[in-house]
Amino acid sequence: MTLTIVSLLPSLQNTNGDAENAAVLAARARWAGLDVRVVPVEAPEDLPERVDAVVLGSGSDSSLERSRQVLLGLHDDLRRWGTEGVPILAVGTGWELLGWGIELPDGGSIEGLGILAGRAVPRDGRVAGDLVVAASGGLGLLVGFENHARDYVGAEASPLGRVRAGSGNGRGSGQEGVRMGDVIGTHLHGPVLAKNPQLADAMLVRACERAGLEYAPGERAHEVDRYAAAARAQQLRAAGVAASAT
């Protein structure tokens, strides 16, 4: 049995290296002794027959329309995956495109796919810096870097977690991201799965459950996670957040 991880639009949606979250999943699966492949999908015809996990990174605003057109051709697949429990991680504009839509500063808008609740709206100035989130579902503290010029509203009932440092969804919500079942949208760059192996493992556990497989982090993962933990600790100190904060 080979796990298939789909990387959606890596040529358009890879700002901050977010498409490499797929490589993180694949590496951890291999370290666990599993067969795995990463399939880049740039068009609907690239889609493999089986999909066990999906990663959609962030892109520039100049690529929004092109990315949206391709994603529209995958709308039914994305909705089915979300319903069937396929773990999906969408970051930045990839997440925004899966929402209700994106409002632009000139008054125009880009319609989203409606897979996730919420809408991206312009904010006064870009926010960039450390982002620390106390995530729900036993994921603990998630760390990363946020860099966005839009807030996200309408997802207050289903956030990924509470902001401990940074802006997150903004508008005074104190929340970050959105989580609907096994579909996650977030502002966390990093790539987020490299900095937060607990989130990567949660996705792999779910993917393996659906495939009838068992997942347990391998020895190599434990070694690499020590580096991730050191980097996380340094970022938490810089952000003024105690490692025990939840």
PDB file of C-alpha atoms in Angstrom:
ATOM      1  CA  MET A   1       0.000   0.000   0.000  1.00  0.00           C
ATOM      2  CA  THR A   2       1.452   3.366  -1.053  1.00  0.00           C
ATOM      3  CA  LEU A   3       0.290   6.594   0.567  1.00  0.00           C
ATOM      4  CA  THR A   4      -0.321   9.300  -2.023  1.00  0.00           C
ATOM      5  CA  ILE A   5       0.174  12.908  -0.975  1.00  0.00           C
ATOM      6  CA  VAL A   6      -1.064  15.509  -3.444  1.00  0.00           C
ATOM      7  CA  SER A   7       0.688  18.860  -3.686  1.00  0.00           C
ATOM      8  CA  LEU A   8      -1.765  21.245  -5.352  1.00  0.00           C
ATOM      9  CA  LEU A   9      -0.381  23.909  -7.706  1.00  0.00           C
ATOM     10  CA  PRO A  10       3.214  23.892  -6.414  1.00  0.00           C
ATOM     11  CA  SER A  11       4.367  26.121  -9.295  1.00  0.00           C
ATOM     12  CA  LEU A  12       1.863  28.846  -8.361  1.00  0.00           C
ATOM     13  CA  GLN A  13       1.311  28.294  -4.651  1.00  0.00           C
ATOM     14  CA  ASN A  14       4.734  27.958  -3.036  1.00  0.00           C
ATOM     15  CA  THR A  15       5.476  31.319  -1.440  1.00  0.00           C
ATOM     16  CA  ASN A  16       7.505  30.822   1.743  1.00  0.00           C
ATOM     17  CA  GLY A  17       8.084  27.207   0.705  1.00  0.00           C
ATOM     18  CA  ASP A  18       4.585  26.183   1.784  1.00  0.00           C
ATOM     19  CA  ALA A  19       4.261  23.524  -0.926  1.00  0.00           C
ATOM     20  CA  GLU A  20       7.127  21.712   0.817  1.00  0.00           C
ATOM     21  CA  ASN A  21       4.703  20.698   3.556  1.00  0.00           C
ATOM     22  CA  ALA A  22       4.006  17.758   1.243  1.00  0.00           C
ATOM     23  CA  ALA A  23       7.687  16.786   1.377  1.00  0.00           C
ATOM     24  CA  VAL A  24       7.579  16.927   5.185  1.00  0.00           C
ATOM     25  CA  LEU A  25       4.658  14.500   5.268  1.00  0.00           C
ATOM     26  CA  ALA A  26       6.403  12.188   2.834  1.00  0.00           C
ATOM     27  CA  ALA A  27       9.663  12.199   4.789  1.00  0.00           C
ATOM     28  CA  ARG A  28       7.955  11.383   8.075  1.00  0.00           C
ATOM     29  CA  ALA A  29       5.946   8.607   6.429  1.00  0.00           C
ATOM     30  CA  ARG A  30       9.132   7.070   5.005  1.00  0.00           C
ATOM     31  CA  TRP A  31      10.871   7.311   8.391  1.00  0.00           C
ATOM     32  CA  ALA A  32       7.918   5.338   9.762  1.00  0.00           C
ATOM     33  CA  GLY A  33       8.627   2.576   7.226  1.00  0.00           C
ATOM     34  CA  LEU A  34       5.722   3.402   4.917  1.00  0.00           C
ATOM     35  CA  ASP A  35       5.705   3.562   1.136  1.00  0.00           C
ATOM     36  CA  VAL A  36       4.730   7.061   0.022  1.00  0.00           C
ATOM     37  CA  ARG A  37       4.774   9.286  -3.027  1.00  0.00           C
ATOM     38  CA  VAL A  38       4.166  13.001  -3.601  1.00  0.00           C
ATOM     39  CA  VAL A  39       2.183  13.866  -6.715  1.00  0.00           C
ATOM     40  CA  PRO A  40       2.312  17.487  -7.935  1.00  0.00           C
ATOM     41  CA  VAL A  41      -1.042  18.466  -9.420  1.00  0.00           C
ATOM     42  CA  GLU A  42      -0.970  21.518 -11.683  1.00  0.00           C
ATOM     43  CA  ALA A  43      -4.188  20.657 -13.550  1.00  0.00           C
ATOM     44  CA  PRO A  44      -7.179  18.348 -12.958  1.00  0.00           C
ATOM     45  CA  GLU A  45      -5.795  15.768 -15.377  1.00  0.00           C
ATOM     46  CA  ASP A  46      -2.734  15.342 -13.116  1.00  0.00           C
ATOM     47  CA  LEU A  47      -4.874  14.016 -10.286  1.00  0.00           C
ATOM     48  CA  PRO A  48      -3.974  10.445  -9.232  1.00  0.00           C
ATOM     49  CA  GLU A  49      -6.626   7.808  -8.731  1.00  0.00           C
ATOM     50  CA  ARG A  50      -6.024   7.635  -4.982  1.00  0.00           C
ATOM     51  CA  VAL A  51      -5.480  10.611  -2.668  1.00  0.00           C
ATOM     52  CA  ASP A  52      -4.539  10.179   0.997  1.00  0.00           C
ATOM     53  CA  ALA A  53      -3.536  13.742   1.975  1.00  0.00           C
ATOM     54  CA  VAL A  54      -3.532  17.149   0.287  1.00  0.00           C
ATOM     55  CA  VAL A  55      -1.298  20.220   0.658  1.00  0.00           C
ATOM     56  CA  LEU A  56      -2.087  23.608  -0.886  1.00  0.00           C
ATOM     57  CA  GLY A  57       0.446  26.373  -0.316  1.00  0.00           C
ATOM     58  CA  SER A  58       0.280  30.146  -0.561  1.00  0.00           C
ATOM     59  CA  GLY A  59       0.903  32.272  -3.632  1.00  0.00           C
ATOM     60  CA  SER A  60       1.106  35.895  -4.685  1.00  0.00           C
ATOM     61  CA  ASP A  61      -1.988  37.955  -5.393  1.00  0.00           C
ATOM     62  CA  SER A  62      -0.949  38.050  -9.044  1.00  0.00           C
ATOM     63  CA  SER A  63      -1.580  34.303  -9.265  1.00  0.00           C
ATOM     64  CA  LEU A  64      -4.965  34.307  -7.506  1.00  0.00           C
ATOM     65  CA  GLU A  65      -7.091  34.151 -10.638  1.00  0.00           C
ATOM     66  CA  ARG A  66      -4.945  31.493 -12.319  1.00  0.00           C
ATOM     67  CA  SER A  67      -4.937  29.359  -9.180  1.00  0.00           C
ATOM     68  CA  ARG A  68      -8.675  29.787  -8.747  1.00  0.00           C
ATOM     69  CA  GLN A  69      -9.371  28.591 -12.274  1.00  0.00           C
ATOM     70  CA  VAL A  70      -7.441  25.394 -11.728  1.00  0.00           C
ATOM     71  CA  LEU A  71      -8.992  24.807  -8.310  1.00  0.00           C
ATOM     72  CA  LEU A  72     -12.461  25.232  -9.781  1.00  0.00           C
ATOM     73  CA  GLY A  73     -11.750  22.171 -11.900  1.00  0.00           C
ATOM     74  CA  LEU A  74     -11.018  20.305  -8.657  1.00  0.00           C
ATOM     75  CA  HIS A  75     -13.976  21.691  -6.706  1.00  0.00           C
ATOM     76  CA  ASP A  76     -15.936  18.440  -6.563  1.00  0.00           C
ATOM     77  CA  ASP A  77     -12.828  16.491  -5.587  1.00  0.00           C
ATOM     78  CA  LEU A  78     -11.946  18.939  -2.809  1.00  0.00           C
ATOM     79  CA  ARG A  79     -15.463  18.831  -1.415  1.00  0.00           C
ATOM     80  CA  ARG A  80     -15.521  15.030  -1.553  1.00  0.00           C
ATOM     81  CA  TRP A  81     -12.128  14.753   0.149  1.00  0.00           C
ATOM     82  CA  GLY A  82     -13.303  17.065   2.911  1.00  0.00           C
ATOM     83  CA  THR A  83     -16.444  15.021   3.406  1.00  0.00           C
ATOM     84  CA  GLU A  84     -14.591  11.708   3.389  1.00  0.00           C
ATOM     85  CA  GLY A  85     -11.982  12.807   5.941  1.00  0.00           C
ATOM     86  CA  VAL A  86      -8.936  13.205   3.712  1.00  0.00           C
ATOM     87  CA  PRO A  87      -6.562  15.505   5.639  1.00  0.00           C
ATOM     88  CA  ILE A  88      -6.131  18.788   3.776  1.00  0.00           C
ATOM     89  CA  LEU A  89      -3.753  21.609   4.753  1.00  0.00           C
ATOM     90  CA  ALA A  90      -4.172  24.977   3.011  1.00  0.00           C
ATOM     91  CA  VAL A  91      -1.909  27.932   3.776  1.00  0.00           C
ATOM     92  CA  GLY A  92      -2.217  31.661   3.032  1.00  0.00           C
ATOM     93  CA  THR A  93      -3.902  32.463  -0.267  1.00  0.00           C
ATOM     94  CA  GLY A  94      -4.477  28.737  -0.819  1.00  0.00           C
ATOM     95  CA  TRP A  95      -6.657  28.806   2.271  1.00  0.00           C
ATOM     96  CA  GLU A  96      -8.356  32.044   1.193  1.00  0.00           C
ATOM     97  CA  LEU A  97      -9.282  30.511  -2.161  1.00  0.00           C
ATOM     98  CA  LEU A  98     -10.968  27.593  -0.392  1.00  0.00           C
ATOM     99  CA  GLY A  99     -13.128  30.010   1.626  1.00  0.00           C
ATOM    100  CA  TRP A 100     -16.156  32.053   0.590  1.00  0.00           C
ATOM    101  CA  GLY A 101     -14.085  34.618  -1.248  1.00  0.00           C
ATOM    102  CA  ILE A 102     -11.442  37.332  -1.183  1.00  0.00           C
ATOM    103  CA  GLU A 103     -12.304  41.025  -0.991  1.00  0.00           C
ATOM    104  CA  LEU A 104      -9.790  43.320  -2.721  1.00  0.00           C
ATOM    105  CA  PRO A 105      -8.781  46.889  -1.759  1.00  0.00           C
ATOM    106  CA  ASP A 106     -10.186  48.312  -5.018  1.00  0.00           C
ATOM    107  CA  GLY A 107     -13.660  47.074  -4.115  1.00  0.00           C
ATOM    108  CA  GLY A 108     -13.521  44.020  -6.341  1.00  0.00           C
ATOM    109  CA  SER A 109     -13.635  40.454  -5.135  1.00  0.00           C
ATOM    110  CA  ILE A 110     -12.612  36.933  -6.082  1.00  0.00           C
ATOM    111  CA  GLU A 111     -15.158  34.227  -5.417  1.00  0.00           C
ATOM    112  CA  GLY A 112     -13.856  31.314  -3.382  1.00  0.00           C
ATOM    113  CA  LEU A 113     -14.694  27.637  -3.673  1.00  0.00           C
ATOM    114  CA  GLY A 114     -16.769  27.565  -0.471  1.00  0.00           C
ATOM    115  CA  ILE A 115     -14.982  24.536   0.966  1.00  0.00           C
ATOM    116  CA  LEU A 116     -14.156  26.366   4.215  1.00  0.00           C
ATOM    117  CA  ALA A 117     -16.179  28.904   6.177  1.00  0.00           C
ATOM    118  CA  GLY A 118     -15.018  32.525   6.157  1.00  0.00           C
ATOM    119  CA  ARG A 119     -13.883  35.311   3.897  1.00  0.00           C
ATOM    120  CA  ALA A 120     -10.611  37.222   3.452  1.00  0.00           C
ATOM    121  CA  VAL A 121     -10.987  41.005   3.801  1.00  0.00           C
ATOM    122  CA  PRO A 122      -8.473  43.870   3.446  1.00  0.00           C
ATOM    123  CA  ARG A 123      -6.733  45.126   6.567  1.00  0.00           C
ATOM    124  CA  ASP A 124      -4.970  48.418   7.277  1.00  0.00           C
ATOM    125  CA  GLY A 125      -1.396  47.522   6.429  1.00  0.00           C
ATOM    126  CA  ARG A 126       0.408  44.214   6.114  1.00  0.00           C
ATOM    127  CA  VAL A 127       1.160  42.146   9.191  1.00  0.00           C
ATOM    128  CA  ALA A 128       4.397  40.158   9.268  1.00  0.00           C
ATOM    129  CA  GLY A 129       6.101  38.460  12.172  1.00  0.00           C
ATOM    130  CA  ASP A 130       6.042  35.544  14.573  1.00  0.00           C
ATOM    131  CA  LEU A 131       2.711  33.804  15.070  1.00  0.00           C
ATOM    132  CA  VAL A 132       2.061  31.457  18.000  1.00  0.00           C
ATOM    133  CA  VAL A 133      -1.221  29.582  18.290  1.00  0.00           C
ATOM    134  CA  ALA A 134      -2.652  27.432  21.070  1.00  0.00           C
ATOM    135  CA  ALA A 135      -4.350  24.909  18.823  1.00  0.00           C
ATOM    136  CA  SER A 136      -7.356  22.781  19.619  1.00  0.00           C
ATOM    137  CA  GLY A 137      -7.580  19.026  19.244  1.00  0.00           C
ATOM    138  CA  GLY A 138      -4.540  18.242  21.364  1.00  0.00           C
ATOM    139  CA  LEU A 139      -2.088  19.873  18.944  1.00  0.00           C
ATOM    140  CA  GLY A 140      -0.578  22.158  21.579  1.00  0.00           C
ATOM    141  CA  LEU A 141       1.344  25.277  20.567  1.00  0.00           C
ATOM    142  CA  LEU A 142       1.900  25.856  16.863  1.00  0.00           C
ATOM    143  CA  VAL A 143       4.533  28.322  15.723  1.00  0.00           C
ATOM    144  CA  GLY A 144       5.245  29.966  12.397  1.00  0.00           C
ATOM    145  CA  PHE A 145       5.556  33.203  10.514  1.00  0.00           C
ATOM    146  CA  GLU A 146       2.599  35.236   9.287  1.00  0.00           C
ATOM    147  CA  ASN A 147       2.801  37.608   6.320  1.00  0.00           C
ATOM    148  CA  HIS A 148      -0.562  38.791   5.003  1.00  0.00           C
ATOM    149  CA  ALA A 149      -2.443  41.929   4.045  1.00  0.00           C
ATOM    150  CA  ARG A 150      -5.919  40.510   4.696  1.00  0.00           C
ATOM    151  CA  ASP A 151      -7.842  39.491   7.786  1.00  0.00           C
ATOM    152  CA  TYR A 152     -10.159  36.504   7.831  1.00  0.00           C
ATOM    153  CA  VAL A 153     -13.737  36.773   9.108  1.00  0.00           C
ATOM    154  CA  GLY A 154     -16.644  34.361   9.398  1.00  0.00           C
ATOM    155  CA  ALA A 155     -14.712  31.423  10.823  1.00  0.00           C
ATOM    156  CA  GLU A 156     -15.128  32.342  14.477  1.00  0.00           C
ATOM    157  CA  ALA A 157     -17.062  29.158  15.255  1.00  0.00           C
ATOM    158  CA  SER A 158     -14.330  26.837  13.996  1.00  0.00           C
ATOM    159  CA  PRO A 159     -10.826  28.316  14.437  1.00  0.00           C
ATOM    160  CA  LEU A 160      -7.643  26.290  14.389  1.00  0.00           C
ATOM    161  CA  GLY A 161      -6.781  27.844  17.750  1.00  0.00           C
ATOM    162  CA  ARG A 162      -6.253  30.923  19.919  1.00  0.00           C
ATOM    163  CA  VAL A 163      -3.522  33.460  19.176  1.00  0.00           C
ATOM    164  CA  ARG A 164      -0.812  33.718  21.829  1.00  0.00           C
ATOM    165  CA  ALA A 165       1.437  36.029  19.808  1.00  0.00           C
ATOM    166  CA  GLY A 166       0.838  37.758  16.497  1.00  0.00           C
ATOM    167  CA  SER A 167      -2.310  38.761  14.654  1.00  0.00           C
ATOM    168  CA  GLY A 168      -3.819  35.600  13.155  1.00  0.00           C
ATOM    169  CA  ASN A 169      -7.255  36.169  11.688  1.00  0.00           C
ATOM    170  CA  GLY A 170      -7.276  39.755  12.977  1.00  0.00           C
ATOM    171  CA  ARG A 171     -10.210  42.078  13.657  1.00  0.00           C
ATOM    172  CA  GLY A 172      -9.756  41.517  17.381  1.00  0.00           C
ATOM    173  CA  SER A 173     -10.883  37.899  17.157  1.00  0.00           C
ATOM    174  CA  GLY A 174      -7.878  36.493  18.995  1.00  0.00           C
ATOM    175  CA  GLN A 175      -8.182  33.475  16.725  1.00  0.00           C
ATOM    176  CA  GLU A 176      -6.100  31.896  14.008  1.00  0.00           C
ATOM    177  CA  GLY A 177      -7.051  29.773  11.057  1.00  0.00           C
ATOM    178  CA  VAL A 178     -10.047  27.578  10.499  1.00  0.00           C
ATOM    179  CA  ARG A 179     -10.581  23.865  11.027  1.00  0.00           C
ATOM    180  CA  MET A 180     -13.532  21.977   9.636  1.00  0.00           C
ATOM    181  CA  GLY A 181     -13.163  18.258  10.195  1.00  0.00           C
ATOM    182  CA  ASP A 182      -9.828  17.247   8.682  1.00  0.00           C
ATOM    183  CA  VAL A 183      -9.518  20.401   6.547  1.00  0.00           C
ATOM    184  CA  ILE A 184      -7.248  23.100   7.987  1.00  0.00           C
ATOM    185  CA  GLY A 185      -6.614  26.633   6.777  1.00  0.00           C
ATOM    186  CA  THR A 186      -3.888  28.742   8.382  1.00  0.00           C
ATOM    187  CA  HIS A 187      -1.662  31.807   8.085  1.00  0.00           C
ATOM    188  CA  LEU A 188       1.270  29.795   9.505  1.00  0.00           C
ATOM    189  CA  HIS A 189       4.238  29.704   7.159  1.00  0.00           C
ATOM    190  CA  GLY A 190       7.465  27.941   7.922  1.00  0.00           C
ATOM    191  CA  PRO A 191       6.686  25.494   6.333  1.00  0.00           C
ATOM    192  CA  VAL A 192       4.281  24.890   9.190  1.00  0.00           C
ATOM    193  CA  LEU A 193       4.677  21.090   9.227  1.00  0.00           C
ATOM    194  CA  ALA A 194       8.465  21.287   9.526  1.00  0.00           C
ATOM    195  CA  LYS A 195       8.195  23.533  12.574  1.00  0.00           C
ATOM    196  CA  ASN A 196       5.271  21.660  14.082  1.00  0.00           C
ATOM    197  CA  PRO A 197       5.754  17.901  13.663  1.00  0.00           C
ATOM    198  CA  GLN A 198       2.779  17.217  15.938  1.00  0.00           C
ATOM    199  CA  LEU A 199       0.504  18.647  13.224  1.00  0.00           C
ATOM    200  CA  ALA A 200       2.241  16.612  10.516  1.00  0.00           C
ATOM    201  CA  ASP A 201       1.840  13.449  12.575  1.00  0.00           C
ATOM    202  CA  ALA A 202      -1.848  14.178  13.200  1.00  0.00           C
ATOM    203  CA  MET A 203      -2.382  14.391   9.446  1.00  0.00           C
ATOM    204  CA  LEU A 204      -0.449  11.178   8.866  1.00  0.00           C
ATOM    205  CA  VAL A 205      -2.361   9.317  11.569  1.00  0.00           C
ATOM    206  CA  ARG A 206      -5.619  10.299   9.906  1.00  0.00           C
ATOM    207  CA  ALA A 207      -4.368   9.422   6.414  1.00  0.00           C
ATOM    208  CA  CYS A 208      -3.154   6.024   7.605  1.00  0.00           C
ATOM    209  CA  GLU A 209      -6.388   5.282   9.452  1.00  0.00           C
ATOM    210  CA  ARG A 210      -8.318   5.805   6.227  1.00  0.00           C
ATOM    211  CA  ALA A 211      -5.869   3.584   4.343  1.00  0.00           C
ATOM    212  CA  GLY A 212      -5.968   0.778   6.908  1.00  0.00           C
ATOM    213  CA  LEU A 213      -2.379   1.415   7.980  1.00  0.00           C
ATOM    214  CA  GLU A 214      -0.707   2.219  11.295  1.00  0.00           C
ATOM    215  CA  TYR A 215       1.530   5.232  11.781  1.00  0.00           C
ATOM    216  CA  ALA A 216       4.125   5.754  14.474  1.00  0.00           C
ATOM    217  CA  PRO A 217       7.022   8.236  14.125  1.00  0.00           C
ATOM    218  CA  GLY A 218      10.302   6.524  13.288  1.00  0.00           C
ATOM    219  CA  GLU A 219      13.670   6.970  15.006  1.00  0.00           C
ATOM    220  CA  ARG A 220      14.784   9.463  12.374  1.00  0.00           C
ATOM    221  CA  ALA A 221      11.693  11.545  13.115  1.00  0.00           C
ATOM    222  CA  HIS A 222      12.553  11.664  16.820  1.00  0.00           C
ATOM    223  CA  GLU A 223      16.048  12.879  15.969  1.00  0.00           C
ATOM    224  CA  VAL A 224      14.786  15.590  13.611  1.00  0.00           C
ATOM    225  CA  ASP A 225      12.102  16.626  16.087  1.00  0.00           C
ATOM    226  CA  ARG A 226      14.780  17.616  18.581  1.00  0.00           C
ATOM    227  CA  TYR A 227      15.970  20.256  16.112  1.00  0.00           C
ATOM    228  CA  ALA A 228      12.397  21.381  15.575  1.00  0.00           C
ATOM    229  CA  ALA A 229      11.856  21.617  19.327  1.00  0.00           C
ATOM    230  CA  ALA A 230      14.953  23.791  19.736  1.00  0.00           C
ATOM    231  CA  ALA A 231      13.810  26.108  16.951  1.00  0.00           C
ATOM    232  CA  ARG A 232      10.324  26.268  18.451  1.00  0.00           C
ATOM    233  CA  ALA A 233      11.696  27.114  21.888  1.00  0.00           C
ATOM    234  CA  GLN A 234      13.761  29.936  20.458  1.00  0.00           C
ATOM    235  CA  GLN A 235      10.774  31.338  18.576  1.00  0.00           C
ATOM    236  CA  LEU A 236       8.569  31.107  21.661  1.00  0.00           C
ATOM    237  CA  ARG A 237      11.145  33.009  23.692  1.00  0.00           C
ATOM    238  CA  ALA A 238      11.398  35.683  21.014  1.00  0.00           C
ATOM    239  CA  ALA A 239       7.607  35.994  20.976  1.00  0.00           C
ATOM    240  CA  GLY A 240       7.419  36.147  24.787  1.00  0.00           C
ATOM    241  CA  VAL A 241       5.277  33.018  25.080  1.00  0.00           C
ATOM    242  CA  ALA A 242       5.851  30.354  27.721  1.00  0.00           C
ATOM    243  CA  ALA A 243       6.284  26.872  26.306  1.00  0.00           C
ATOM    244  CA  SER A 244       3.505  25.671  28.650  1.00  0.00           C
ATOM    245  CA  ALA A 245       0.943  28.216  27.377  1.00  0.00           C
ATOM    246  CA  THR A 246      -2.198  26.646  25.936  1.00  0.00           C
TER     247      THR A 246
END
